[in-house]
Tab-separated table of C-alpha atoms (C1' of nucleotides) and ligand atoms in Angstrom:
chain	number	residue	atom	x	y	z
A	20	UNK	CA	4.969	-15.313	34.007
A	21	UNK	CA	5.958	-13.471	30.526
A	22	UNK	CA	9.115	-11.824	30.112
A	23	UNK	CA	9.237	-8.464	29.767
A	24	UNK	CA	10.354	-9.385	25.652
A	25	UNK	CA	7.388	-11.153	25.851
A	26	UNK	CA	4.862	-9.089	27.146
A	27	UNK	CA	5.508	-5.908	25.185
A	28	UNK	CA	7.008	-5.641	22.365
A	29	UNK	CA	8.871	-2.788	21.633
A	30	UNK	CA	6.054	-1.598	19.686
A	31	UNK	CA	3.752	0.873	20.757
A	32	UNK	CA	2.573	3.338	18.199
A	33	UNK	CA	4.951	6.301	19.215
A	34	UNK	CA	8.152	4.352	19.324
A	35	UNK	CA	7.215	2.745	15.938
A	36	UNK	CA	6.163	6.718	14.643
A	37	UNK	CA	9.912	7.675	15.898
A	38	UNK	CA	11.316	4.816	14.641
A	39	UNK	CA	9.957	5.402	11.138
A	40	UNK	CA	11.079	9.293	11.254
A	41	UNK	CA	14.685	8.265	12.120
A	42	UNK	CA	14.762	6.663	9.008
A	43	UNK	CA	13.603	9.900	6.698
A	44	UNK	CA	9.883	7.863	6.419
A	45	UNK	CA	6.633	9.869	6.268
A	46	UNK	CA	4.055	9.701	8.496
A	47	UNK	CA	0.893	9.959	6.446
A	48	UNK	CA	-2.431	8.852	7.936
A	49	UNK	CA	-2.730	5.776	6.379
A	50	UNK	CA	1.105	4.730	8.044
A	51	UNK	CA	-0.524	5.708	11.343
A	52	UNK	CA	-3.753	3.184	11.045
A	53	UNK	CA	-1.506	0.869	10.632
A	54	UNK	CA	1.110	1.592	13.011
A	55	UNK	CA	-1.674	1.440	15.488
A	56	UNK	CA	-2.842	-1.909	14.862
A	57	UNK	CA	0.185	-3.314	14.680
A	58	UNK	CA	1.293	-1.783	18.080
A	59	UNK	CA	-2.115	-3.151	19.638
A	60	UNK	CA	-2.440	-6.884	18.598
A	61	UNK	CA	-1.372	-9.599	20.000
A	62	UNK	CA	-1.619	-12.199	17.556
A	63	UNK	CA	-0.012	-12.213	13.976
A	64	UNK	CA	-1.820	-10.671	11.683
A	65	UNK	CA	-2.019	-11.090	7.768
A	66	UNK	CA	-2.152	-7.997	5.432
A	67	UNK	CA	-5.411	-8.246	5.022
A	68	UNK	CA	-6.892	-8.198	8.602
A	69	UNK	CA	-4.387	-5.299	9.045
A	70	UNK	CA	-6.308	-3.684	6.497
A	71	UNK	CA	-9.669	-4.033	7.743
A	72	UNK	CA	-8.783	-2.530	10.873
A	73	UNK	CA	-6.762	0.234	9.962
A	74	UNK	CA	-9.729	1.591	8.220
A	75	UNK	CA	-11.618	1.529	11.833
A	76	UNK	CA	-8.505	4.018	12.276
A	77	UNK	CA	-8.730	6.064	8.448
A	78	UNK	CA	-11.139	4.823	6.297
A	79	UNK	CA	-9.429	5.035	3.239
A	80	UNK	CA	-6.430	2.998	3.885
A	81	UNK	CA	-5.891	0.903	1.351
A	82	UNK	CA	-4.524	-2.616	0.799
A	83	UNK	CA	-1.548	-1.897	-1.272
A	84	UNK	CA	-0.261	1.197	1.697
A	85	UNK	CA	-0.786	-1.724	3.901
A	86	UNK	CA	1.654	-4.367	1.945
A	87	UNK	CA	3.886	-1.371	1.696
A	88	UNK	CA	4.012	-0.084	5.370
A	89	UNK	CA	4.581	-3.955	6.546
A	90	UNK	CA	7.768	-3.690	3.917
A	91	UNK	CA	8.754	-0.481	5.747
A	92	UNK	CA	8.120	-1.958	8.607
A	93	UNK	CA	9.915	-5.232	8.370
A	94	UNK	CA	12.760	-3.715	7.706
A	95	UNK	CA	13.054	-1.384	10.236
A	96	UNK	CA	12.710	-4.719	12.391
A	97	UNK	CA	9.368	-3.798	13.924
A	98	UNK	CA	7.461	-6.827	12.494
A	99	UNK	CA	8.849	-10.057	11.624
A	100	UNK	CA	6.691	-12.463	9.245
A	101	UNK	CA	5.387	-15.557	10.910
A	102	UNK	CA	5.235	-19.359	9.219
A	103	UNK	CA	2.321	-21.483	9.962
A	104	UNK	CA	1.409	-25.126	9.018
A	105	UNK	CA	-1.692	-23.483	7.107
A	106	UNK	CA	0.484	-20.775	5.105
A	107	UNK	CA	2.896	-18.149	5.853
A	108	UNK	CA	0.926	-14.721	5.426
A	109	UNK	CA	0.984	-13.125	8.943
A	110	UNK	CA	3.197	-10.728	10.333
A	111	UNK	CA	3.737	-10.112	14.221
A	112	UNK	CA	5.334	-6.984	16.243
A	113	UNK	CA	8.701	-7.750	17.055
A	114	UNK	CA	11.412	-5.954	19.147
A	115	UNK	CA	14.831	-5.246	18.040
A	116	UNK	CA	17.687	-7.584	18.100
A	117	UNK	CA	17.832	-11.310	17.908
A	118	UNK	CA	14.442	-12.878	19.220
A	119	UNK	CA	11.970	-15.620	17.892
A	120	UNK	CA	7.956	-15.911	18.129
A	121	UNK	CA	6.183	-18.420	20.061
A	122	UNK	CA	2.527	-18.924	18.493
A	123	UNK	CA	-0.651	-19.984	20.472
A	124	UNK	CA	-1.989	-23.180	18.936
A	125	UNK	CA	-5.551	-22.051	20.385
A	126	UNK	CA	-5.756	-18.451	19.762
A	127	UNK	CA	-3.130	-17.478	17.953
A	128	UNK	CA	-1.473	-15.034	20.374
A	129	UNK	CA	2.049	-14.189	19.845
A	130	UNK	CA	4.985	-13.552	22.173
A	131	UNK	CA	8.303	-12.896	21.621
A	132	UNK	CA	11.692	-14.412	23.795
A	133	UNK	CA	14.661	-14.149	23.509
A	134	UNK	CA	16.500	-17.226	24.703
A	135	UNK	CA	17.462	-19.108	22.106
A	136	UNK	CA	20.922	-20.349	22.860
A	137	UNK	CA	21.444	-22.841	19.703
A	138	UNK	CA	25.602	-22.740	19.844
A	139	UNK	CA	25.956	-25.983	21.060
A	140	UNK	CA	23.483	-27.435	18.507
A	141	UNK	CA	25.117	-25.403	15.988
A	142	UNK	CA	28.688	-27.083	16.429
A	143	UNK	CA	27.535	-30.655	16.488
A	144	UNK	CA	25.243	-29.847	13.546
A	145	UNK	CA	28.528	-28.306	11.717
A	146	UNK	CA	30.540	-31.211	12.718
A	147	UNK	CA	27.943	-34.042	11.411
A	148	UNK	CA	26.437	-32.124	7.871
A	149	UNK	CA	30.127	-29.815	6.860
A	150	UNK	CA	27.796	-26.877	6.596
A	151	UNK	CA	29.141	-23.652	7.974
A	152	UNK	CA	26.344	-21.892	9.944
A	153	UNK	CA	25.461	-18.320	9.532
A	154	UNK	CA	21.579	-18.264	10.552
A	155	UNK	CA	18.843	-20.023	11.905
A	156	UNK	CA	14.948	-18.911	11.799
A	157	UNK	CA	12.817	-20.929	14.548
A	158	UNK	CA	9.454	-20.512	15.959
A	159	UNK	CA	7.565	-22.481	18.863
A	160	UNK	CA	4.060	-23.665	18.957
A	161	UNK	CA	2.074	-24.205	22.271
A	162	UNK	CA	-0.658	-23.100	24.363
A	163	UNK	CA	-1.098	-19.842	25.935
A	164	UNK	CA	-1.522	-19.347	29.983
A	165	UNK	CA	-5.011	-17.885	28.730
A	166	UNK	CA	-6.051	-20.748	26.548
A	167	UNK	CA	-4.692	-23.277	29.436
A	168	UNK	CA	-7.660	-21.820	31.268
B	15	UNK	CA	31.416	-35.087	7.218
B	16	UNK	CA	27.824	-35.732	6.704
B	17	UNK	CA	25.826	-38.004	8.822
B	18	UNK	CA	23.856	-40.560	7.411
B	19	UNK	CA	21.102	-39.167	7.566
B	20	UNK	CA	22.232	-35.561	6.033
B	21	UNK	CA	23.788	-37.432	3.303
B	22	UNK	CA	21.305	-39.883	2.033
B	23	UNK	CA	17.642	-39.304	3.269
B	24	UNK	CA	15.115	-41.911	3.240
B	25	UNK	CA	14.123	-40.901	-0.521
B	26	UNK	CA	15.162	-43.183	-3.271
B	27	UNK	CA	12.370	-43.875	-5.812
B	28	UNK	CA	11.787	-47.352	-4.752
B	29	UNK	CA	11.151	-46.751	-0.684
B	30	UNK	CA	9.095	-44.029	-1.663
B	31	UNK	CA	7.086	-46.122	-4.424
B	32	UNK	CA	6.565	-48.616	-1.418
B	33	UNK	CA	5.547	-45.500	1.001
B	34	UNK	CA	2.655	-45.092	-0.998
B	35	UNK	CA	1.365	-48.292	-2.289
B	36	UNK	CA	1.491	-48.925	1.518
B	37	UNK	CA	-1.219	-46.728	2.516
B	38	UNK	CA	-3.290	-47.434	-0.396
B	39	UNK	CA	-2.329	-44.753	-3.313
B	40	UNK	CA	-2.251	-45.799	-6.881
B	41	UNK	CA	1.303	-45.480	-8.419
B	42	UNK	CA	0.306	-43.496	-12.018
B	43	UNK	CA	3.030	-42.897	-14.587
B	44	UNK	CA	2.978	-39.267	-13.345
B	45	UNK	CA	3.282	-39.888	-9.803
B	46	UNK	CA	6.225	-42.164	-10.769
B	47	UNK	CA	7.760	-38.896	-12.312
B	48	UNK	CA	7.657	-36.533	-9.390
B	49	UNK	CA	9.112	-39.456	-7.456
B	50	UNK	CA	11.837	-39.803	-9.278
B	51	UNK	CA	12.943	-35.645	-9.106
B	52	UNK	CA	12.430	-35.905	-5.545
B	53	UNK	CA	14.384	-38.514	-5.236
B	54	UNK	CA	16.654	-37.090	-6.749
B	55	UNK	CA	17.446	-33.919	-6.073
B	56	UNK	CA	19.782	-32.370	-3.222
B	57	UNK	CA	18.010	-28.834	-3.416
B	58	UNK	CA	14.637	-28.002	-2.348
B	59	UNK	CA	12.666	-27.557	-5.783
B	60	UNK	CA	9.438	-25.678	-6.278
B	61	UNK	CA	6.633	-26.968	-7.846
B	62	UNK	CA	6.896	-25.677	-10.858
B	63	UNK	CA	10.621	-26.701	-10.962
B	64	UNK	CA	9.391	-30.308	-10.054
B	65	UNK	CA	7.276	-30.243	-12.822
B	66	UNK	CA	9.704	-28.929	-15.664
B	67	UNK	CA	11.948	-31.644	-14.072
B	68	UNK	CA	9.263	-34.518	-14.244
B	69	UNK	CA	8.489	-33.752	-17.844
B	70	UNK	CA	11.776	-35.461	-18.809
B	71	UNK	CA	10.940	-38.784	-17.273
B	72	UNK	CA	6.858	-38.056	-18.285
B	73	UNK	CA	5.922	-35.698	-20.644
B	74	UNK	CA	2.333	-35.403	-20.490
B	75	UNK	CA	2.282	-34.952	-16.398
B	76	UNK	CA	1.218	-31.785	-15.733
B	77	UNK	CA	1.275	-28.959	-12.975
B	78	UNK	CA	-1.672	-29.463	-11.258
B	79	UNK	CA	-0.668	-33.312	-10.484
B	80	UNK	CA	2.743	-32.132	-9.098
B	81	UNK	CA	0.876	-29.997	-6.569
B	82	UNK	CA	-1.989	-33.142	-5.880
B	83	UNK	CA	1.421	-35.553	-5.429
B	84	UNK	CA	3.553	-33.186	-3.413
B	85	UNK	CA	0.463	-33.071	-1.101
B	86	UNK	CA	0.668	-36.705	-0.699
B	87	UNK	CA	4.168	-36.910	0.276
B	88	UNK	CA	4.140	-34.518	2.614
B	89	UNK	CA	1.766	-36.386	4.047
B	90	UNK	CA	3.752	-39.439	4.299
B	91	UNK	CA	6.310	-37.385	5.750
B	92	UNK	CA	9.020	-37.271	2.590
B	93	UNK	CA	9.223	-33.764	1.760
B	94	UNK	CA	8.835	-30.978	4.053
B	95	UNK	CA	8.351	-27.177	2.766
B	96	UNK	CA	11.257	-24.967	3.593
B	97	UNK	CA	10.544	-21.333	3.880
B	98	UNK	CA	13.194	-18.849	2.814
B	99	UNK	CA	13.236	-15.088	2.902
B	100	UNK	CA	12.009	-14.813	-0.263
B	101	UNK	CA	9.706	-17.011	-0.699
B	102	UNK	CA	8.078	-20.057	0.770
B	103	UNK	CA	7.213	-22.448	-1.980
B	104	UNK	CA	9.821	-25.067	-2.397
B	105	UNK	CA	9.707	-28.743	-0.960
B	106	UNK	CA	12.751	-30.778	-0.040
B	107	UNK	CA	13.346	-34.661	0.678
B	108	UNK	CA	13.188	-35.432	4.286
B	109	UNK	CA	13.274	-38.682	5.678
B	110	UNK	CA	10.418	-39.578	8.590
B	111	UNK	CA	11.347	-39.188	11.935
B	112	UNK	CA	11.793	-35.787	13.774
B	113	UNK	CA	14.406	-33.904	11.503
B	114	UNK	CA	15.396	-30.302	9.799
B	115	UNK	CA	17.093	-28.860	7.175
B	116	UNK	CA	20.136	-27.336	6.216
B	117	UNK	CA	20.174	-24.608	3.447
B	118	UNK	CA	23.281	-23.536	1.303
B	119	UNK	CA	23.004	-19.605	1.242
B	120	UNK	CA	24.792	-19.746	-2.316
B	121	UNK	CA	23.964	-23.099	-4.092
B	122	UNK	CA	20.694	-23.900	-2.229
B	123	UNK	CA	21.831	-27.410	-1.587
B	124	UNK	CA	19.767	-28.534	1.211
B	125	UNK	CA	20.444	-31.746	4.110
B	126	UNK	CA	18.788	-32.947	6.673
B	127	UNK	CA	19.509	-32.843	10.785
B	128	UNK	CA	18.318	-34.279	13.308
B	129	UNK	CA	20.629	-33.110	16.199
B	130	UNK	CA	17.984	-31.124	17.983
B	131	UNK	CA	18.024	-30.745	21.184
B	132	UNK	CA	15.853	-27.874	22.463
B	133	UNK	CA	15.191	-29.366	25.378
B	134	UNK	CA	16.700	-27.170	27.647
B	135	UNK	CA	15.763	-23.737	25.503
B	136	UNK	CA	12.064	-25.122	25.791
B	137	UNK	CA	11.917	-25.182	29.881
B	138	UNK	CA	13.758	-21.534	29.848
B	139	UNK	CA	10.999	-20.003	27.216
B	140	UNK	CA	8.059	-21.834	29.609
B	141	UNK	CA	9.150	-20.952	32.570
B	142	UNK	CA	9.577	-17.078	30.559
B	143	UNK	CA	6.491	-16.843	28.504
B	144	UNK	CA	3.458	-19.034	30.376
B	145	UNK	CA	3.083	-20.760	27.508
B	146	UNK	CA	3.115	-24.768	27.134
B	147	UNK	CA	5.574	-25.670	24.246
B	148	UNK	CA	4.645	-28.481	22.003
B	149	UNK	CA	5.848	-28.200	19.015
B	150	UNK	CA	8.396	-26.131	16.970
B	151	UNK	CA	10.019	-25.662	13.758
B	152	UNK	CA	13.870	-24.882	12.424
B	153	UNK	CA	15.783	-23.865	9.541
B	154	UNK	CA	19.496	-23.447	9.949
B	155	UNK	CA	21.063	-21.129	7.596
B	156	UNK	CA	25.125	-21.448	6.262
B	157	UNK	CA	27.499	-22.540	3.482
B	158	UNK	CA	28.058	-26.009	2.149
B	159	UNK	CA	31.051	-27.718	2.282
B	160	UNK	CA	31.414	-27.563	-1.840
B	161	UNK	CA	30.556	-23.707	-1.625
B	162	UNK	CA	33.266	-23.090	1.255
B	163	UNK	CA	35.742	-24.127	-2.053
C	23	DG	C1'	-6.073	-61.964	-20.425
C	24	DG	C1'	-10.495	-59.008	-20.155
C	25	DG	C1'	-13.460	-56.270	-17.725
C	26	DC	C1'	-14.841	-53.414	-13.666
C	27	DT	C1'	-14.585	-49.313	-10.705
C	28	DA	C1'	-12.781	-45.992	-7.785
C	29	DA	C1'	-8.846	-43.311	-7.952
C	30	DT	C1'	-6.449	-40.343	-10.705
C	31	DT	C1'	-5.511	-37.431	-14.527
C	32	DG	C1'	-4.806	-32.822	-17.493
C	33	DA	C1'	-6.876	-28.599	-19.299
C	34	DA	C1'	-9.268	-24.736	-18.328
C	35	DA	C1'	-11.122	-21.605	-15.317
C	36	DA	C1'	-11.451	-19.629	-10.893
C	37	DA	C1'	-9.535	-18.012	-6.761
C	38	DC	C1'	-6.087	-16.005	-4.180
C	39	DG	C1'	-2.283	-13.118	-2.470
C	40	DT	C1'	0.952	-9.860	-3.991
C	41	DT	C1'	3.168	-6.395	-7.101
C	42	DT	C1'	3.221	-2.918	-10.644
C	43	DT	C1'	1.571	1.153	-12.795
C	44	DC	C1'	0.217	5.776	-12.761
C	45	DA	C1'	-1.999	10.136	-12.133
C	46	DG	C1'	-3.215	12.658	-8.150
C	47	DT	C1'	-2.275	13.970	-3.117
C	48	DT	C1'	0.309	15.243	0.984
C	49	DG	C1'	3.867	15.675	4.784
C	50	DG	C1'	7.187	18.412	6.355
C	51	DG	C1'	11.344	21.270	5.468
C	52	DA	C1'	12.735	25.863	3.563
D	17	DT	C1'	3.155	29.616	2.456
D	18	DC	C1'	5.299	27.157	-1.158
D	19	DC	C1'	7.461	23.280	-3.035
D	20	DC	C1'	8.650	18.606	-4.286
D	21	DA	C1'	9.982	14.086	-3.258
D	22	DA	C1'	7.559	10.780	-0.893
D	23	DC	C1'	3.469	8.781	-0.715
D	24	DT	C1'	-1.268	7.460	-1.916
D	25	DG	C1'	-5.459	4.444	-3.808
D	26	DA	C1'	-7.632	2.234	-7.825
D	27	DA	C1'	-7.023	-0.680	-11.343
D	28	DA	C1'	-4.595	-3.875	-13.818
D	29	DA	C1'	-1.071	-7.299	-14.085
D	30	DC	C1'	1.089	-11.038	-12.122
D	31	DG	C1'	2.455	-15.695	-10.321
D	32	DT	C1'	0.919	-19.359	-7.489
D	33	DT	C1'	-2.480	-22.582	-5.918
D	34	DT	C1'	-7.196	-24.618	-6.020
D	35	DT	C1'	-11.417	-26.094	-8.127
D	36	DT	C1'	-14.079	-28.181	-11.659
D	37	DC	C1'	-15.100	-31.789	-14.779
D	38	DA	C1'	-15.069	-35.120	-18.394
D	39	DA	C1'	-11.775	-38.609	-19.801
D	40	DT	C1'	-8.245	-41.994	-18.521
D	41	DT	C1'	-5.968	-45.592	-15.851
D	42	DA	C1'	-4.062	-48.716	-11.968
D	43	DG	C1'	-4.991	-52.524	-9.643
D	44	DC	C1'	-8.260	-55.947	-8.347
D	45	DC	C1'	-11.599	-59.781	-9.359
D	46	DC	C1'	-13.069	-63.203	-12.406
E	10	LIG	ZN1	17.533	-17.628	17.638
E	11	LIG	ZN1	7.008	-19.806	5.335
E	12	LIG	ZN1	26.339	-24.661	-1.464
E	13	LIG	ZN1	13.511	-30.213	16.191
DNA sequence: GGGCTAATTGAAAAACGTTTTCAGTTGGGA
DNA sequence: TCCCAACTGAAAACGTTTTTCAATTAGCCC
């Protein structure tokens, strides 16, 4: 079964609302559509689908206050951007901390986890290319227990 | 020191000439030009950098060629797209066979690994998340050896 | 070598996602 | 309640990628 990483995000709308606050942010209406709909998908997103439904939420939201919240977000760690084969325009909750994104090939659901334990790769990688390691971005693709039926 | 395979990928003009001719593509003066950047370089190169480059070997080639042949090799498997933070458009060499790049935080320089054992990481995130793991996709991030001084 | 034909080309225009600009609005502290 | 920096949406600008189309060309057959 999921994780507890994995099945919730730290993301629902009022930790995101305080999280945003702590950081001398406003919360205007449009910040809260989108807060929302972040905090209540489970599949990446790109700024345009955010945008469609955080005007179920407040009408008026508009495209650009979307592109600008995801900034906000993104760096307050809440959302992380996710890469795909077919272009790299989505963005998907994320918690704090270290953690990657595994993608549903099928339905494009996305969890988090967290154990990615790459040191030993690292040092043989360092050892073979002379490259001194600072970072690593990596993402998994599968099938979702849903999707397996 | 760098591995074969970090130092020299699969991507001199000729073997990629052959590469294509093998599964059926015409080899057009242009074509020949892009080649020849790829080939050459040991950073990953956007298109448009690919094309300002393959105007020295072909003047008349133009953008929307570099785009049609970049398509082609990365269906042949000899350059792969690397995303960065701030951007995701640039292509570098990569030889066929499972591999992944390296990327120089301050020169951009960019090899190729193919120590990648996830193996073990994949089992913990399955057994975690539900999901079935089949595929995935890294980027290390560090310092080349030139840029460490 | 000369001709044939499908593959390929470059220029221009269209499409697309994202950012900038700017005058008007608003959240939230004093 | 008042105030003002933060924030907003619409429109325009922007850079990248794709489509369109008439002209060219690589590679094959004779
Ligand atoms: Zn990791
Ligand atoms: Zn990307
Ligand atoms: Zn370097
Ligand atoms: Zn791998």
């Amino acid at each position: 079964m999921a994780s507890q990483s994995a099945s919730s995000p730290d993301s629902n709308p009022d930790s995101l609302s305080t999280q945003l606050a702590a950081r001398g942010y406003k919360l205007t209406r449009p910040r809260r559509a989108v807060l929302r709909v972040v905090a209540e998908t489970r599949e990446s997103l790109s700024p345009s689908e955010i945008h469609a439904r955080a005007k179920k939420f407040y009408p008026q939201t508009g495209l650009v206050t979307v592109y600008r919240t995801l900034e906000v977000l993104a760096e307050c760690g809440a959302v992380r951007k996710v890469h795909q084969a077919d272009g790299c325009h989505s963005y998907a909750p994320a918690s704090e901390g270290h953690a990657h994104h595994i993608i549903c090939e099928n339905c494009h659901s996305v969890v988090e986890f967290e154990d990615c334990d790459l040191a030993e790769m690292v040092k043989t990688v360092q050892r073979h290319t002379g490259y001194k390691i600072e970072g690593h971005w990596l993402e998994l693709f599968g099938v979702c227990p849903n999707c397996r039926r």
